[in-house]
XYZ file of C-alpha atoms in Angstrom:
464
model
C -57.563 -10.299 -63.634
C -56.706 -9.383 -66.795
C -53.148 -11.254 -68.045
C -50.446 -8.927 -68.875
C -49.451 -8.831 -72.876
C -45.729 -9.302 -71.822
C -44.100 -11.016 -68.965
C -41.755 -8.634 -68.938
C -40.985 -6.276 -66.164
C -42.595 -2.667 -66.321
C -39.560 -0.268 -65.782
C -41.689 3.118 -65.960
C -42.331 3.068 -61.905
C -39.455 1.872 -60.873
C -37.573 4.274 -58.228
C -34.094 4.495 -57.073
C -34.052 4.610 -53.160
C -30.524 3.875 -52.927
C -29.013 6.010 -49.772
C -32.137 6.262 -48.233
C -33.989 4.853 -45.025
C -35.877 2.092 -47.042
C -32.693 0.642 -47.938
C -30.907 -2.218 -45.410
C -27.620 -2.525 -44.713
C -26.792 -6.130 -44.377
C -29.152 -7.573 -41.715
C -29.445 -4.429 -39.805
C -30.988 -1.142 -41.073
C -34.055 0.423 -42.111
C -36.473 -2.159 -44.280
C -40.064 -1.518 -44.882
C -43.184 -2.626 -42.781
C -44.768 -4.684 -46.115
C -48.262 -3.487 -44.438
C -48.933 -1.830 -48.204
C -47.014 -2.449 -51.164
C -45.513 -0.559 -51.916
C -44.844 1.268 -49.430
C -46.533 4.408 -48.038
C -43.544 6.749 -48.855
C -44.376 6.058 -52.908
C -48.101 7.287 -52.469
C -47.207 10.598 -54.617
C -49.710 10.591 -57.171
C -52.750 13.406 -56.572
C -55.998 12.132 -56.766
C -59.033 13.921 -56.475
C -62.741 12.813 -55.171
C -62.988 11.739 -58.794
C -60.717 9.701 -58.763
C -61.379 7.254 -56.438
C -65.407 7.173 -57.486
C -64.088 5.342 -60.532
C -61.477 3.405 -58.804
C -63.986 1.924 -56.823
C -66.423 1.100 -59.339
C -63.418 -0.298 -61.486
C -63.518 -3.205 -58.673
C -67.119 -4.272 -59.653
C -67.185 -5.704 -55.855
C -70.955 -7.832 -55.431
C -73.094 -6.109 -52.660
C -71.986 -8.853 -50.097
C -68.278 -8.980 -50.914
C -66.699 -8.475 -47.006
C -65.428 -4.932 -46.644
C -62.848 -3.833 -43.803
C -63.106 -0.216 -42.117
C -60.628 1.610 -40.781
C -61.548 5.207 -38.268
C -58.633 7.475 -37.441
C -59.519 9.435 -34.467
C -56.727 12.118 -34.917
C -55.656 14.135 -31.359
C -57.755 17.628 -31.234
C -56.563 20.870 -29.458
C -58.915 22.298 -26.749
C -59.133 18.889 -24.917
C -57.494 18.407 -21.450
C -57.786 15.669 -19.145
C -58.967 15.296 -15.646
C -57.874 11.662 -14.430
C -59.185 9.531 -17.257
C -62.056 11.374 -18.565
C -61.484 13.890 -21.628
C -62.655 17.146 -20.587
C -63.680 19.851 -23.089
C -63.525 23.684 -22.508
C -66.838 24.949 -22.026
C -66.610 27.875 -23.895
C -66.343 26.035 -27.448
C -68.190 23.636 -29.213
C -66.377 19.992 -28.516
C -63.979 19.422 -30.982
C -64.429 15.937 -30.538
C -68.404 16.339 -31.685
C -67.210 18.310 -34.374
C -64.832 15.910 -35.951
C -67.034 13.175 -35.828
C -69.935 15.193 -37.594
C -67.675 15.613 -40.645
C -66.630 11.938 -40.074
C -70.367 11.004 -40.575
C -70.638 12.790 -43.448
C -67.332 11.117 -45.049
C -68.973 7.504 -43.396
C -72.557 8.238 -45.874
C -70.575 8.600 -48.642
C -68.540 6.130 -48.794
C -71.172 3.660 -48.067
C -73.006 5.116 -50.750
C -69.821 4.193 -52.636
C -69.004 1.308 -51.589
C -72.842 -0.404 -51.073
C -74.246 -0.458 -47.218
C -75.074 -4.250 -47.129
C -71.720 -5.277 -47.706
C -70.478 -7.102 -44.218
C -67.731 -5.345 -42.668
C -65.631 -8.527 -41.508
C -62.887 -5.968 -39.898
C -63.215 -3.100 -38.358
C -60.192 -1.065 -36.630
C -60.395 2.106 -34.649
C -56.942 3.871 -34.031
C -55.072 6.859 -33.159
C -55.692 9.020 -30.297
C -58.619 7.347 -29.680
C -59.587 7.967 -25.662
C -57.609 10.814 -25.294
C -59.935 12.790 -27.967
C -62.948 10.696 -27.828
C -65.473 10.213 -24.444
C -67.695 7.708 -23.618
C -70.414 9.466 -25.017
C -68.367 10.140 -28.296
C -67.492 6.388 -28.505
C -70.842 5.271 -28.481
C -72.171 7.901 -31.384
C -69.363 6.772 -33.569
C -70.455 3.325 -33.328
C -74.158 4.472 -34.150
C -73.212 6.746 -37.092
C -70.962 3.345 -38.242
C -73.853 0.885 -37.785
C -76.551 3.250 -39.610
C -74.577 3.369 -42.597
C -72.235 0.219 -42.826
C -73.105 -3.420 -42.400
C -71.983 -4.462 -39.149
C -72.349 -7.567 -37.886
C -72.512 -9.836 -34.850
C -70.404 -13.221 -36.081
C -67.898 -14.206 -33.836
C -65.078 -14.413 -36.250
C -65.152 -10.358 -37.073
C -62.204 -8.971 -36.077
C -63.467 -4.895 -34.219
C -60.070 -4.004 -32.790
C -59.357 -0.725 -30.643
C -56.396 0.643 -30.408
C -55.456 2.887 -26.882
C -52.796 3.878 -24.534
C -53.468 2.292 -21.432
C -53.117 5.138 -19.751
C -56.663 6.987 -21.095
C -58.817 3.731 -20.480
C -60.469 2.487 -17.175
C -62.857 -0.752 -15.993
C -65.920 1.054 -17.145
C -64.902 1.834 -20.696
C -63.618 -1.329 -21.133
C -66.915 -2.742 -20.318
C -68.687 -0.059 -22.790
C -65.902 -1.036 -25.581
C -67.518 -4.598 -25.321
C -70.825 -3.346 -25.100
C -70.186 -1.659 -28.515
C -69.109 -5.006 -29.811
C -65.444 -4.516 -30.021
C -64.112 -7.921 -29.867
C -60.520 -7.111 -29.734
C -57.997 -4.780 -27.707
C -54.600 -3.006 -28.649
C -53.175 -1.448 -25.585
C -50.336 0.745 -27.013
C -47.993 1.676 -24.456
C -46.628 4.923 -24.872
C -43.074 5.805 -25.260
C -41.547 7.339 -22.206
C -39.903 11.019 -22.577
C -38.053 11.048 -19.461
C -35.262 9.189 -20.006
C -36.972 6.269 -18.061
C -37.789 2.859 -19.877
C -40.923 1.412 -21.183
C -39.928 -1.565 -18.505
C -40.259 1.087 -15.757
C -43.383 2.387 -17.356
C -44.677 -1.274 -17.274
C -43.519 -1.727 -13.265
C -45.178 1.705 -12.436
C -48.340 0.726 -13.856
C -48.315 -3.066 -13.158
C -51.290 -2.877 -10.508
C -53.593 -0.775 -13.538
C -52.414 -3.125 -16.296
C -53.046 -6.591 -14.705
C -56.390 -4.829 -14.060
C -57.330 -4.044 -17.422
C -55.913 -7.808 -18.873
C -57.958 -9.414 -16.177
C -60.900 -7.189 -17.132
C -60.807 -7.739 -20.607
C -60.360 -11.701 -20.125
C -63.574 -11.520 -17.787
C -65.379 -9.448 -20.668
C -64.417 -12.194 -23.159
C -62.284 -10.020 -25.697
C -60.981 -12.572 -28.090
C -57.493 -10.919 -27.972
C -55.803 -8.487 -26.661
C -52.139 -7.080 -27.836
C -49.567 -5.175 -26.211
C -47.619 -2.925 -28.885
C -44.230 -2.264 -27.357
C -42.196 1.023 -27.980
C -38.483 0.475 -28.276
C -36.200 2.692 -25.759
C -34.536 6.067 -27.334
C -32.363 6.526 -24.702
C -29.119 4.172 -23.442
C -28.968 1.047 -25.136
C -32.391 -0.825 -25.455
C -30.735 -3.953 -24.283
C -30.279 -2.487 -21.232
C -34.066 -2.842 -20.386
C -35.107 -5.237 -22.280
C -35.362 -8.304 -19.804
C -37.034 -6.409 -17.164
C -39.562 -5.033 -19.645
C -40.479 -8.713 -20.937
C -40.451 -10.316 -17.610
C -43.568 -7.672 -16.543
C -44.736 -8.475 -20.355
C -45.032 -12.274 -19.535
C -46.654 -12.058 -16.241
C -48.997 -10.041 -17.975
C -49.548 -13.000 -20.348
C -51.099 -11.146 -23.233
C -52.406 -13.132 -26.189
C -50.200 -11.367 -28.394
C -47.125 -8.827 -28.243
C -45.883 -6.272 -30.862
C -42.460 -4.930 -31.145
C -43.216 -2.890 -34.426
C -39.711 -1.434 -34.173
C -37.233 -2.824 -36.954
C -39.264 -1.417 -39.490
C -38.542 2.168 -41.646
C -38.529 4.395 -38.872
C -39.407 7.870 -41.394
C -42.585 6.893 -42.974
C -44.914 5.586 -40.645
C -48.373 4.413 -42.248
C -51.168 6.847 -41.232
C -53.541 4.043 -40.759
C -51.408 3.152 -37.926
C -50.390 6.694 -36.647
C -49.550 4.891 -33.625
C -47.055 2.461 -34.121
C -43.542 3.323 -32.660
C -41.130 3.112 -35.094
C -38.269 5.792 -34.414
C -35.957 4.199 -32.696
C -32.585 3.551 -35.132
C -31.157 0.794 -33.357
C -27.283 -0.275 -34.191
C -26.669 -3.190 -36.773
C -25.012 -4.735 -34.101
C -27.738 -3.916 -31.413
C -30.694 -4.805 -33.943
C -30.652 -8.705 -34.548
C -29.338 -9.112 -30.707
C -32.858 -7.079 -29.221
C -34.509 -9.266 -32.438
C -32.742 -12.734 -30.861
C -33.204 -12.042 -27.226
C -37.193 -11.249 -28.092
C -37.472 -14.138 -29.627
C -35.770 -16.184 -27.406
C -37.664 -15.174 -24.617
C -40.912 -15.004 -25.451
C -40.394 -18.497 -27.122
C -39.626 -20.007 -23.880
C -42.820 -18.055 -22.643
C -44.787 -20.020 -25.183
C -45.284 -17.661 -27.638
C -45.035 -18.021 -31.284
C -42.984 -15.694 -33.793
C -45.367 -15.576 -36.793
C -42.762 -12.816 -38.386
C -42.340 -8.979 -38.433
C -42.016 -9.056 -34.920
C -45.487 -10.449 -33.891
C -45.607 -12.918 -31.377
C -48.844 -14.852 -30.535
C -49.984 -17.537 -28.176
C -49.879 -20.805 -29.968
C -53.636 -21.346 -29.853
C -54.313 -17.443 -30.763
C -56.627 -17.339 -34.078
C -53.264 -16.041 -35.936
C -51.482 -18.594 -35.224
C -54.568 -21.205 -36.264
C -54.310 -19.426 -39.381
C -50.897 -19.435 -39.902
C -50.896 -23.220 -39.649
C -53.883 -23.404 -41.765
C -52.673 -21.626 -44.811
C -55.918 -18.640 -43.783
C -53.009 -15.729 -42.220
C -53.838 -12.306 -44.647
C -52.209 -9.322 -44.133
C -53.133 -5.543 -45.248
C -52.498 -2.499 -43.717
C -53.852 -2.839 -39.915
C -50.724 -5.315 -39.913
C -51.838 -9.299 -39.555
C -55.150 -10.379 -40.024
C -57.738 -13.569 -40.785
C -60.610 -11.425 -42.633
C -59.163 -9.750 -45.677
C -61.763 -8.053 -47.220
C -61.005 -7.292 -51.682
C -61.739 -3.178 -50.343
C -60.510 -1.783 -47.007
C -62.084 2.192 -46.446
C -59.987 4.327 -44.726
C -61.974 6.998 -42.886
C -60.756 9.773 -41.354
C -57.830 12.493 -41.610
C -54.914 10.633 -43.368
C -56.338 7.671 -43.656
C -55.528 4.734 -45.987
C -58.274 3.453 -48.403
C -56.903 -0.189 -49.968
C -58.680 -1.001 -53.295
C -57.254 -4.069 -55.011
C -55.670 -1.858 -58.076
C -54.812 1.405 -55.903
C -54.520 3.200 -52.590
C -55.617 6.586 -51.401
C -55.046 8.404 -48.513
C -57.315 11.201 -47.021
C -55.663 14.862 -46.516
C -53.608 15.035 -43.167
C -54.988 18.769 -42.351
C -58.146 18.809 -40.240
C -59.441 22.020 -41.497
C -58.730 20.513 -44.910
C -61.051 17.593 -44.468
C -63.586 19.654 -42.920
C -63.537 22.067 -46.084
C -64.001 19.029 -48.445
C -66.683 17.704 -46.684
C -68.824 20.326 -46.177
C -69.144 20.347 -49.762
C -69.435 16.465 -50.015
C -66.148 15.815 -51.540
C -64.116 13.064 -50.132
C -61.248 14.094 -48.745
C -58.586 12.550 -50.794
C -54.997 14.100 -51.872
C -52.911 11.147 -53.111
C -52.314 7.734 -53.648
C -50.814 5.026 -55.912
C -52.236 3.450 -59.065
C -50.717 0.036 -58.889
C -49.095 -1.966 -62.164
C -48.751 -5.256 -62.692
C -45.629 -5.107 -61.473
C -46.789 -3.958 -58.515
C -49.415 -6.443 -57.943
C -46.959 -9.400 -58.978
C -44.390 -8.178 -56.239
C -46.952 -7.554 -53.448
C -48.891 -11.274 -54.561
C -45.276 -12.909 -53.614
C -44.505 -10.971 -50.767
C -47.491 -10.880 -49.147
C -47.318 -14.910 -49.697
C -43.905 -15.478 -48.115
C -44.894 -13.166 -45.022
C -48.118 -14.713 -44.438
C -47.782 -18.431 -45.680
C -43.773 -18.053 -45.489
C -43.730 -19.760 -48.802
C -44.422 -18.869 -52.195
C -45.434 -21.208 -55.012
C -43.739 -20.147 -58.387
C -46.607 -21.966 -60.313
C -49.334 -19.825 -58.492
C -47.567 -16.566 -59.820
C -47.969 -17.836 -63.176
C -51.344 -19.079 -62.812
C -52.722 -15.684 -61.142
C -50.670 -13.007 -63.524
C -49.580 -15.371 -66.412
C -46.053 -14.456 -65.895
C -42.938 -17.020 -65.531
C -41.556 -16.486 -62.105
C -37.715 -16.196 -62.343
C -38.403 -14.479 -65.769
C -40.320 -11.583 -64.174
C -37.740 -11.700 -61.215
C -34.600 -12.064 -63.740
C -32.717 -8.772 -61.909
C -33.621 -10.254 -58.598
C -32.027 -13.751 -59.341
C -28.383 -13.295 -57.274
C -30.636 -11.767 -54.270
C -32.564 -14.973 -54.290
C -29.544 -16.861 -54.340
C -27.427 -14.924 -51.521
C -30.876 -15.767 -49.106
C -30.498 -19.537 -49.952
C -26.746 -19.630 -49.173
C -27.339 -17.629 -46.307
C -29.642 -20.521 -45.156
C -33.254 -17.762 -45.426
C -34.701 -19.126 -48.298
C -35.166 -22.989 -49.701
C -36.300 -24.478 -52.874
C -38.668 -27.654 -52.880
C -39.810 -27.932 -56.327
C -41.998 -24.835 -57.455
C -42.195 -23.488 -53.717
C -39.740 -21.543 -52.260
C -39.550 -22.076 -48.347
C -38.504 -19.147 -45.655
C -36.354 -21.516 -43.346
C -36.719 -20.874 -39.085
C -33.692 -18.536 -39.574
C -35.146 -16.760 -42.442
C -38.621 -16.205 -40.442
C -36.141 -14.048 -38.014
C -35.434 -12.117 -40.712
C -38.762 -11.994 -42.675
C -38.193 -8.215 -44.032
C -34.635 -9.196 -45.489
C -35.941 -12.054 -47.250
C -39.078 -10.133 -49.037
C -36.930 -7.531 -49.487
C -35.251 -9.421 -52.366
C -38.382 -9.592 -54.437
C -38.953 -5.676 -53.782
C -38.030 -3.815 -57.012
C -38.291 -0.456 -54.808
C -34.898 -1.057 -53.127
C -31.641 -1.181 -55.230
C -29.947 -2.593 -52.469
C -30.723 -5.284 -49.623
């Protein structure tokens, strides 16, 4: 990476977010998810087809550099349901097939730019997957991708599909395994009737137990239950019932992604539930209860409200210093480029993020002209790269080596973060961060408030 001429912080792209949802209130309030840096809310620069092509050419990745692929499947109208099977109005062409036809055009365009030989080490399908796609559509999707991209069969690949368990049956699980997926995320839906997710789990206990057992029988490497938090009443009132059922189901991973910014949801993770505005008193109480109960049940808290079993791949990677993070969350297989495919999908390149249009009609129109359907994004300056390096180090390793920052970017750490010095001292005084030589280490207490620690190094926040 090219060394900057001066270690001074570039103030041009600073954004004042005082008074917005991006600011935290003490140890409560709203905080960023840090799947990207900066947050998706700052993807405000206009991008076009040629901008993306130039950015990809500038990465100069080799033909064998690993590649990460995300596919977003939006909810499409004209799809009704009978049981677990999507039913298409026979008077119309299948909206799912129309979407897949255009998605295939995008896949071919992107494969030509990134290189068809690069091994896809991480592959994630999210959105309204089984709400929109039937079994034949799923098979067609994987066939399209494998025709244009280098899908691999290595055991250490991370091929995940994110699904609502209401839309899946045992036959579909077998199909997903046969198509090459080796990781499952069950997205527990947020209820709309005033009942709690605990009630949902109790009502669906038999179905969920069958799916969980089948996932193990098929040899999926991990099963994640991703949970919403109640919007009606106090979230604390139903959490014990929810946790009792979750612990009995014993998935490999449990995610409560409910403590970050509720207004700006990463489009690559459209199904994450961030809509609850917990009070500043309820937020730490709920978090502490989650950590205590799941710790007793044998789960480790990685941070960012992600809990895994001690022998899970992510826990092993954390202990060995190999844990990574990108737009898809914690990962083992961080590739230099992440290709986002589909409506609203985000691509992550070393020096920029780019996002597709959120309009299905605009998406179709661009691809029918062989134009990449990108509309916005963010170029990263040197400051963004330094801050992202530090924040991701804290999230993944619970530490950052200040000497490594100088080695990577040529800037003295404490000079670069001179305007954050008081915030760092406050973290130390509150027992969230300690210094050991050139290393800043997150404490166990700080791990519970990991976003709070990261915010001290976030140039886009003015209040911490």
